[in-house]
Amino acid sequence: MSTAEETADGEMSAWGEVTPDAARRLLVAAVEAFAERGYHATTTRDIAGRAGMSPAALYIHYKTKEELLHRISRIGHAKALEILRVASRREGTATERLADAVSSFVRWHAGGRTTARVVQYELDSLGPDARAEILALRRQCDAEVRGIIEDGVASGEFDVLDVRGTTLAVMSLCIDVARWFNVDGPWTPDEVGALDADLVLRMVGAAK
């Protein structure tokens, strides 16, 4: 399956909110192009060609290439925040909630690695205003995980000296999955999610 097929069939189901169909096709094509070539090496002609459209058609829906990246980043980060928020606010112990948050977040990065690579690693390609908006969403994601760790420390479930530093380590572990995960490799997204959840619980000193 090509990156474009993978994007359309599975990990890009979140793009259903993007309308009309032509705008969604262009966005999917942009994700594919940015993931393969990088933002700066991709032209609007590349994107339009992948979508089977003319370059002029792209400007009907997106004023600039950056607008495409901004929309991809905003939707992707909103989805990531939703995943973490659901896990952090569910019933259960801090240990259960942290394991759920990590496994869910990792599965999203592995199963949707094409999108996640663009969402997580092209931040510096955005202009100041768009970048500030995405950074605010990232801070909210961090806050959800940090809140779980703080709860675990308060309840005595976790033994953590530096909550902020540990939060950074947890988030980095999850996000980096998008860089190395290979669908043809030895692990499924579920298996990587379970592995990283176990590693994180060990990191915070959770009792087994």
Coordinates of N, CA and C in Angstrom, one line a residue:
M1 N 0.8 -1.2 0.0 CA 0.0 0.0 0.0 C 0.9 1.2 0.0
S2 N 0.6 2.2 -0.9 CA 1.4 3.4 -0.9 C 1.0 4.3 0.2
T3 N 1.8 5.3 0.5 CA 1.5 6.3 1.5 C 0.2 7.0 1.3
A4 N -0.1 7.3 0.0 CA -1.3 7.9 -0.3 C -2.5 7.0 0.0
E5 N -2.4 5.7 -0.3 CA -3.5 4.8 0.0 C -3.7 4.6 1.5
E6 N -2.5 4.5 2.2 CA -2.6 4.4 3.7 C -3.3 5.6 4.3
T7 N -2.9 6.8 3.8 CA -3.5 8.0 4.3 C -5.0 8.0 4.0
A8 N -5.4 7.7 2.9 CA -6.8 7.8 2.5 C -7.6 6.7 3.2
D9 N -7.1 5.5 3.4 CA -7.8 4.4 3.9 C -7.9 4.3 5.4
G10 N -6.8 4.7 6.1 CA -6.8 4.5 7.5 C -6.6 5.7 8.4
E11 N -5.3 6.2 8.4 CA -5.0 7.2 9.4 C -5.6 8.6 9.0
M12 N -6.1 8.7 7.8 CA -6.6 10.0 7.5 C -8.1 10.1 7.7
S13 N -8.7 9.2 8.4 CA -10.2 9.2 8.6 C -10.6 10.5 9.3
A14 N -9.7 11.1 10.0 CA -10.0 12.4 10.7 C -10.2 13.5 9.8
W15 N -9.8 13.4 8.5 CA -10.0 14.5 7.6 C -11.4 14.6 7.1
G16 N -12.3 13.7 7.6 CA -13.7 13.8 7.2 C -14.3 15.1 7.4
E17 N -13.8 15.9 8.3 CA -14.4 17.2 8.6 C -14.0 18.2 7.6
V18 N -13.0 17.9 6.7 CA -12.5 18.8 5.7 C -13.4 18.7 4.5
T19 N -14.1 19.8 4.1 CA -15.0 19.8 3.0 C -14.7 21.1 2.2
P20 N -15.0 21.1 0.9 CA -15.6 20.0 0.1 C -14.5 18.9 -0.2
D21 N -14.9 17.9 -1.0 CA -14.1 16.8 -1.4 C -12.7 17.2 -1.9
A22 N -12.8 18.3 -2.8 CA -11.5 18.7 -3.4 C -10.5 19.2 -2.4
A23 N -11.0 20.0 -1.4 CA -10.2 20.5 -0.3 C -9.6 19.3 0.5
R24 N -10.4 18.3 0.7 CA -9.9 17.1 1.4 C -8.8 16.4 0.6
R25 N -9.0 16.2 -0.7 CA -8.0 15.6 -1.5 C -6.7 16.3 -1.5
L26 N -6.8 17.6 -1.6 CA -5.6 18.4 -1.6 C -4.8 18.3 -0.2
L27 N -5.6 18.3 0.8 CA -5.0 18.1 2.2 C -4.3 16.8 2.3
V28 N -5.0 15.7 1.9 CA -4.4 14.4 1.9 C -3.1 14.3 1.1
A29 N -3.1 14.9 -0.1 CA -2.0 15.0 -1.0 C -0.8 15.7 -0.3
A30 N -1.2 16.8 0.4 CA -0.2 17.6 1.0 C 0.5 16.8 2.2
V31 N -0.3 16.1 2.9 CA 0.3 15.2 4.0 C 1.3 14.2 3.4
E32 N 0.9 13.6 2.3 CA 1.8 12.6 1.6 C 3.1 13.3 1.1
A33 N 2.9 14.5 0.5 CA 4.1 15.2 -0.1 C 5.0 15.7 1.0
F34 N 4.5 16.3 2.1 CA 5.3 16.8 3.2 C 6.0 15.7 3.9
A35 N 5.3 14.5 4.1 CA 6.0 13.4 4.8 C 7.1 12.8 3.9
E36 N 6.9 12.8 2.6 CA 8.0 12.2 1.8 C 9.1 13.1 1.5
R37 N 8.8 14.4 1.2 CA 9.8 15.3 0.7 C 10.2 16.4 1.7
G38 N 9.4 16.6 2.7 CA 9.6 17.8 3.6 C 8.8 19.0 3.1
Y39 N 8.4 19.8 4.0 CA 7.6 21.0 3.6 C 8.3 21.9 2.6
H40 N 9.6 22.2 2.9 CA 10.2 23.2 2.0 C 10.6 22.7 0.6
A41 N 10.7 21.4 0.5 CA 11.0 20.8 -0.8 C 9.8 20.5 -1.6
T42 N 8.6 20.7 -1.0 CA 7.4 20.4 -1.7 C 6.8 21.7 -2.3
T43 N 6.4 21.6 -3.6 CA 5.7 22.8 -4.2 C 4.2 22.6 -4.3
T44 N 3.5 23.7 -4.5 CA 2.1 23.6 -4.7 C 1.7 22.7 -5.9
R45 N 2.6 22.8 -6.9 CA 2.4 21.9 -8.1 C 2.5 20.4 -7.7
D46 N 3.4 20.1 -6.9 CA 3.5 18.7 -6.4 C 2.2 18.3 -5.7
I47 N 1.7 19.1 -4.9 CA 0.5 18.8 -4.1 C -0.7 18.6 -5.1
A48 N -0.9 19.6 -5.9 CA -2.0 19.5 -6.9 C -1.9 18.3 -7.8
G49 N -0.7 18.0 -8.2 CA -0.5 16.8 -9.1 C -0.9 15.5 -8.4
R50 N -0.5 15.4 -7.1 CA -0.8 14.2 -6.4 C -2.3 14.1 -6.2
A51 N -3.0 15.2 -6.1 CA -4.5 15.2 -5.9 C -5.2 15.1 -7.3
G52 N -4.4 15.0 -8.4 CA -5.1 15.0 -9.7 C -5.8 16.2 -10.1
M53 N -5.2 17.3 -9.7 CA -5.8 18.6 -9.9 C -4.8 19.6 -10.5
S54 N -5.2 20.7 -11.0 CA -4.3 21.7 -11.6 C -3.8 22.6 -10.4
P55 N -2.6 23.2 -10.6 CA -2.1 24.1 -9.5 C -3.1 25.2 -9.2
A56 N -3.8 25.7 -10.3 CA -4.8 26.8 -10.0 C -5.9 26.4 -9.1
A57 N -6.3 25.1 -9.2 CA -7.4 24.6 -8.4 C -7.0 24.6 -6.9
L58 N -5.8 24.5 -6.6 CA -5.4 24.5 -5.2 C -5.7 25.8 -4.5
Y59 N -5.5 26.9 -5.3 CA -5.7 28.2 -4.7 C -7.1 28.6 -4.5
I60 N -8.0 27.8 -5.0 CA -9.5 28.0 -4.7 C -9.8 27.6 -3.3
H61 N -9.0 26.7 -2.7 CA -9.3 26.1 -1.4 C -8.3 26.6 -0.4
Y62 N -7.0 26.8 -0.8 CA -6.0 27.2 0.2 C -5.2 28.4 -0.5
K63 N -5.0 29.4 0.3 CA -4.3 30.6 -0.2 C -2.8 30.3 -0.4
T64 N -2.3 29.6 0.5 CA -0.8 29.3 0.4 C -0.5 27.9 0.8
K65 N 0.7 27.4 0.6 CA 1.1 26.1 1.0 C 1.2 26.1 2.6
E66 N 1.5 27.2 3.2 CA 1.5 27.2 4.6 C 0.2 27.1 5.2
E67 N -0.9 27.6 4.6 CA -2.2 27.4 5.1 C -2.6 25.9 5.1
L68 N -2.1 25.1 4.1 CA -2.3 23.7 4.2 C -1.6 23.1 5.4
L69 N -0.4 23.4 5.6 CA 0.3 22.8 6.7 C -0.3 23.2 8.0
H70 N -0.7 24.5 8.1 CA -1.4 24.9 9.4 C -2.6 24.1 9.6
R71 N -3.4 23.9 8.6 CA -4.7 23.1 8.8 C -4.4 21.7 9.2
I72 N -3.4 21.1 8.6 CA -3.0 19.7 8.9 C -2.5 19.7 10.4
S73 N -1.7 20.7 10.8 CA -1.2 20.7 12.1 C -2.3 20.9 13.2
R74 N -3.2 21.8 12.8 CA -4.2 22.1 13.8 C -5.2 20.9 14.0
I75 N -5.6 20.3 13.0 CA -6.4 19.1 13.1 C -5.7 18.0 13.8
G76 N -4.5 17.8 13.4 CA -3.7 16.7 14.0 C -3.5 16.9 15.5
H77 N -3.1 18.1 15.9 CA -2.9 18.4 17.3 C -4.2 18.4 18.1
A78 N -5.3 18.8 17.5 CA -6.6 18.7 18.2 C -7.0 17.2 18.4
K79 N -6.7 16.4 17.5 CA -6.9 14.9 17.7 C -6.0 14.4 18.8
A80 N -4.8 14.7 18.8 CA -3.9 14.3 19.8 C -4.3 14.7 21.2
L81 N -4.8 16.0 21.3 CA -5.3 16.5 22.6 C -6.5 15.7 23.0
E82 N -7.4 15.4 22.1 CA -8.6 14.7 22.4 C -8.2 13.3 23.0
I83 N -7.3 12.6 22.4 CA -6.8 11.3 22.8 C -6.3 11.4 24.3
L84 N -5.5 12.3 24.5 CA -4.9 12.5 25.9 C -5.9 12.9 26.9
R85 N -6.8 13.8 26.5 CA -7.8 14.3 27.4 C -8.8 13.2 27.8
V86 N -9.2 12.4 26.9 CA -10.1 11.3 27.2 C -9.4 10.3 28.2
A87 N -8.1 10.0 28.0 CA -7.4 9.1 28.9 C -7.2 9.7 30.3
S88 N -6.9 11.0 30.3 CA -6.5 11.6 31.6 C -7.7 11.9 32.4
R89 N -8.9 12.0 31.8 CA -10.1 12.3 32.6 C -11.1 11.1 32.8
R90 N -10.6 9.9 32.4 CA -11.4 8.7 32.7 C -11.3 8.3 34.1
E91 N -12.2 7.5 34.6 CA -12.2 7.0 35.9 C -11.0 6.0 36.1
G92 N -10.4 5.9 37.2 CA -9.3 5.0 37.5 C -8.2 5.6 38.2
T93 N -7.2 4.8 38.5 CA -6.0 5.3 39.2 C -5.2 6.1 38.3
A94 N -4.2 6.8 38.8 CA -3.2 7.5 38.0 C -2.5 6.5 37.1
T95 N -2.1 5.4 37.7 CA -1.4 4.4 37.0 C -2.2 3.9 35.7
E96 N -3.5 3.6 35.9 CA -4.3 3.2 34.8 C -4.5 4.3 33.8
R97 N -4.7 5.5 34.2 CA -4.9 6.6 33.3 C -3.6 6.9 32.5
L98 N -2.4 6.8 33.2 CA -1.2 7.1 32.4 C -0.9 6.0 31.4
A99 N -1.2 4.8 31.8 CA -1.0 3.7 30.8 C -1.9 3.8 29.6
D100 N -3.1 4.2 29.9 CA -4.1 4.5 28.8 C -3.7 5.6 27.9
A101 N -3.2 6.7 28.5 CA -2.8 7.9 27.8 C -1.6 7.5 26.9
V102 N -0.6 6.9 27.4 CA 0.6 6.5 26.6 C 0.2 5.5 25.5
S103 N -0.5 4.5 25.9 CA -0.8 3.5 24.8 C -1.6 4.1 23.7
S104 N -2.6 4.9 24.0 CA -3.4 5.5 23.0 C -2.7 6.5 22.2
F105 N -1.8 7.3 22.8 CA -1.0 8.3 22.1 C 0.0 7.6 21.2
V106 N 0.6 6.6 21.7 CA 1.6 5.8 20.8 C 0.9 5.2 19.7
R107 N -0.3 4.6 19.9 CA -1.0 3.9 18.8 C -1.4 4.9 17.7
W108 N -1.7 6.1 18.1 CA -2.0 7.2 17.1 C -0.8 7.5 16.3
H109 N 0.3 7.6 16.9 CA 1.6 8.0 16.2 C 2.1 6.9 15.3
A110 N 1.8 5.6 15.7 CA 2.2 4.5 14.9 C 1.3 4.2 13.8
G111 N 0.0 4.1 14.1 CA -1.0 3.9 13.1 C -1.2 5.0 12.1
G112 N -0.9 6.2 12.6 CA -1.0 7.4 11.7 C 0.3 8.1 11.5
R113 N 1.4 7.3 11.3 CA 2.7 7.8 11.3 C 3.0 8.8 10.2
T114 N 2.3 8.7 9.1 CA 2.5 9.7 8.0 C 2.0 11.0 8.4
T115 N 0.8 11.1 8.9 CA 0.3 12.3 9.4 C 1.1 12.8 10.6
A116 N 1.4 11.9 11.6 CA 2.1 12.3 12.8 C 3.5 12.9 12.5
R117 N 4.2 12.4 11.5 CA 5.5 13.0 11.1 C 5.3 14.4 10.7
V118 N 4.3 14.7 9.9 CA 4.1 16.1 9.5 C 3.7 17.0 10.6
V119 N 2.7 16.5 11.4 CA 2.2 17.2 12.5 C 3.3 17.5 13.6
Q120 N 4.1 16.6 13.9 CA 5.1 16.8 14.9 C 6.4 17.4 14.5
Y121 N 6.8 17.2 13.2 CA 8.1 17.6 12.9 C 8.2 18.7 11.9
E122 N 7.1 19.3 11.5 CA 7.2 20.5 10.6 C 6.7 21.8 11.3
L123 N 6.7 21.8 12.6 CA 6.3 23.0 13.4 C 7.0 24.2 13.0
D124 N 8.4 24.1 12.8 CA 9.2 25.3 12.5 C 9.0 25.8 11.1
S125 N 8.2 25.1 10.3 CA 7.9 25.6 8.9 C 6.7 26.6 8.9
L126 N 6.0 26.7 10.1 CA 4.9 27.6 10.2 C 5.3 29.0 10.5
G127 N 4.6 30.0 10.1 CA 4.8 31.3 10.4 C 4.5 31.6 11.9
P128 N 4.9 32.8 12.4 CA 4.8 33.0 13.9 C 3.4 32.8 14.4
D129 N 2.4 33.4 13.8 CA 1.0 33.3 14.3 C 0.5 31.8 14.4
A130 N 0.7 31.1 13.2 CA 0.3 29.7 13.2 C 1.1 28.9 14.1
R131 N 2.4 29.1 14.2 CA 3.2 28.4 15.1 C 2.8 28.6 16.6
A132 N 2.4 29.8 16.9 CA 2.0 30.1 18.3 C 0.7 29.3 18.6
E133 N -0.2 29.2 17.7 CA -1.5 28.5 17.9 C -1.2 27.0 18.1
I134 N -0.3 26.4 17.3 CA 0.0 25.0 17.5 C 0.8 24.8 18.8
L135 N 1.7 25.7 19.2 CA 2.4 25.5 20.4 C 1.4 25.5 21.6
A136 N 0.4 26.3 21.5 CA -0.6 26.4 22.6 C -1.3 25.0 22.7
L137 N -1.6 24.4 21.6 CA -2.2 23.1 21.6 C -1.2 22.0 22.2
R138 N 0.0 22.2 21.9 CA 1.1 21.3 22.4 C 1.2 21.4 23.9
R139 N 1.1 22.6 24.4 CA 1.1 22.9 25.8 C -0.1 22.2 26.5
Q140 N -1.2 22.2 25.9 CA -2.4 21.6 26.5 C -2.2 20.0 26.5
C141 N -1.6 19.5 25.5 CA -1.3 18.0 25.5 C -0.3 17.7 26.6
D142 N 0.7 18.5 26.8 CA 1.7 18.3 27.9 C 1.0 18.4 29.2
A143 N 0.1 19.3 29.3 CA -0.6 19.5 30.6 C -1.5 18.3 31.0
E144 N -2.1 17.7 30.0 CA -2.9 16.5 30.3 C -2.0 15.4 30.9
V145 N -0.9 15.1 30.3 CA 0.0 14.1 30.8 C 0.6 14.5 32.2
R146 N 1.0 15.8 32.2 CA 1.6 16.3 33.5 C 0.6 16.1 34.6
G147 N -0.6 16.4 34.4 CA -1.7 16.3 35.4 C -1.8 14.9 35.9
I148 N -1.7 13.9 35.0 CA -1.8 12.5 35.5 C -0.6 12.2 36.4
I149 N 0.6 12.6 36.0 CA 1.8 12.3 36.8 C 1.7 13.0 38.1
E150 N 1.2 14.2 38.1 CA 1.1 14.9 39.4 C 0.1 14.2 40.3
D151 N -1.0 13.7 39.7 CA -2.0 12.9 40.5 C -1.3 11.7 41.1
G152 N -0.5 11.0 40.3 CA 0.2 9.8 40.8 C 1.2 10.1 41.9
V153 N 1.8 11.2 41.8 CA 2.8 11.6 42.9 C 2.0 11.9 44.2
A154 N 0.9 12.6 44.0 CA 0.1 13.0 45.2 C -0.5 11.8 45.9
S155 N -0.9 10.8 45.1 CA -1.5 9.6 45.6 C -0.5 8.6 46.1
G156 N 0.8 8.8 45.9 CA 1.8 7.9 46.3 C 2.1 6.8 45.3
E157 N 1.4 6.8 44.1 CA 1.6 5.8 43.1 C 2.9 5.9 42.4
F158 N 3.3 7.1 42.2 CA 4.5 7.4 41.4 C 5.6 8.0 42.3
D159 N 6.9 7.7 41.9 CA 8.0 8.3 42.6 C 8.8 9.1 41.6
V160 N 8.5 10.4 41.5 CA 9.0 11.2 40.5 C 9.6 12.5 41.1
L161 N 10.8 12.8 40.9 CA 11.5 14.0 41.5 C 11.2 15.2 40.6
D162 N 11.1 15.1 39.3 CA 11.0 16.2 38.4 C 9.8 15.9 37.5
V163 N 8.6 16.4 37.8 CA 7.4 16.1 37.1 C 7.5 16.7 35.7
R164 N 8.0 17.9 35.5 CA 8.0 18.5 34.2 C 9.0 17.8 33.3
G165 N 10.2 17.5 33.9 CA 11.2 16.7 33.1 C 10.7 15.3 32.7
T166 N 10.0 14.7 33.6 CA 9.4 13.4 33.3 C 8.3 13.5 32.2
T167 N 7.5 14.5 32.3 CA 6.5 14.7 31.3 C 7.1 14.9 29.9
L168 N 8.2 15.6 29.8 CA 8.9 15.8 28.6 C 9.4 14.5 28.0
A169 N 10.0 13.7 28.9 CA 10.5 12.4 28.5 C 9.4 11.5 28.0
V170 N 8.3 11.5 28.7 CA 7.1 10.6 28.3 C 6.6 11.1 26.9
M171 N 6.4 12.4 26.7 CA 5.9 12.9 25.4 C 6.9 12.6 24.3
S172 N 8.2 12.7 24.6 CA 9.2 12.5 23.6 C 9.2 11.0 23.1
L173 N 9.0 10.1 24.1 CA 9.0 8.7 23.8 C 7.8 8.4 22.9
C174 N 6.7 9.0 23.2 CA 5.5 8.7 22.4 C 5.6 9.3 21.0
I175 N 6.0 10.5 20.9 CA 6.1 11.2 19.6 C 7.1 10.6 18.7
D176 N 8.2 10.2 19.2 CA 9.3 9.7 18.4 C 8.9 8.4 17.6
V177 N 7.8 7.7 18.1 CA 7.3 6.5 17.4 C 7.0 6.9 15.9
A178 N 6.5 8.1 15.6 CA 6.2 8.5 14.3 C 7.4 8.5 13.4
R179 N 8.6 8.7 14.0 CA 9.8 8.8 13.2 C 10.3 7.4 12.7
W180 N 10.1 6.4 13.6 CA 10.8 5.1 13.3 C 9.8 3.9 13.0
F181 N 8.5 4.1 13.4 CA 7.6 3.0 13.2 C 7.5 2.6 11.8
N182 N 7.5 1.3 11.5 CA 7.4 0.7 10.2 C 6.3 -0.3 10.1
V183 N 5.3 -0.1 9.3 CA 4.2 -1.1 9.3 C 4.6 -2.5 8.9
D184 N 5.8 -2.6 8.2 CA 6.3 -3.9 7.8 C 7.3 -4.5 8.9
G185 N 7.4 -3.7 10.0 CA 8.3 -4.2 11.0 C 7.7 -5.2 11.9
P186 N 8.4 -5.5 13.0 CA 8.1 -6.7 13.9 C 6.9 -6.4 14.8
W187 N 6.5 -5.1 15.0 CA 5.5 -4.8 16.0 C 4.2 -4.1 15.3
T188 N 3.1 -4.3 15.9 CA 1.9 -3.6 15.5 C 1.8 -2.4 16.4
P189 N 0.9 -1.4 16.0 CA 0.7 -0.2 16.8 C 0.3 -0.6 18.2
D190 N -0.6 -1.6 18.4 CA -1.1 -2.0 19.7 C 0.1 -2.5 20.5
E191 N 1.0 -3.3 19.9 CA 2.1 -3.8 20.7 C 3.1 -2.7 21.1
V192 N 3.4 -1.8 20.2 CA 4.2 -0.7 20.6 C 3.6 0.2 21.7
G193 N 2.3 0.4 21.6 CA 1.6 1.1 22.6 C 1.7 0.5 24.0
A194 N 1.5 -0.9 24.0 CA 1.6 -1.6 25.3 C 3.0 -1.6 25.8
L195 N 4.0 -1.7 24.9 CA 5.4 -1.7 25.3 C 5.8 -0.3 26.0
D196 N 5.4 0.7 25.3 CA 5.8 2.1 25.8 C 5.0 2.4 27.1
A197 N 3.8 1.9 27.2 CA 3.0 2.2 28.4 C 3.8 1.5 29.6
D198 N 4.3 0.3 29.4 CA 5.0 -0.4 30.4 C 6.3 0.3 30.8
L199 N 7.0 0.8 29.7 CA 8.2 1.5 30.0 C 8.0 2.8 30.8
V200 N 6.9 3.5 30.5 CA 6.6 4.8 31.2 C 6.2 4.5 32.6
L201 N 5.5 3.4 32.9 CA 5.1 3.1 34.3 C 6.4 2.8 35.1
R202 N 7.3 2.1 34.4 CA 8.6 1.9 35.1 C 9.3 3.2 35.3
M203 N 9.3 4.1 34.4 CA 9.9 5.4 34.5 C 9.5 6.1 35.7
V204 N 8.2 6.1 35.9 CA 7.6 6.9 37.1 C 7.6 6.1 38.4
G205 N 8.1 4.9 38.3 CA 8.1 4.1 39.6 C 6.8 3.6 40.0
A206 N 5.9 3.3 39.1 CA 4.6 2.8 39.5 C 4.8 1.3 40.0
A207 N 4.0 1.0 41.0 CA 4.0 -0.3 41.5 C 3.4 -1.3 40.6
K208 N 3.9 -2.5 40.5 CA 3.4 -3.5 39.6 C 2.3 -4.4 40.3

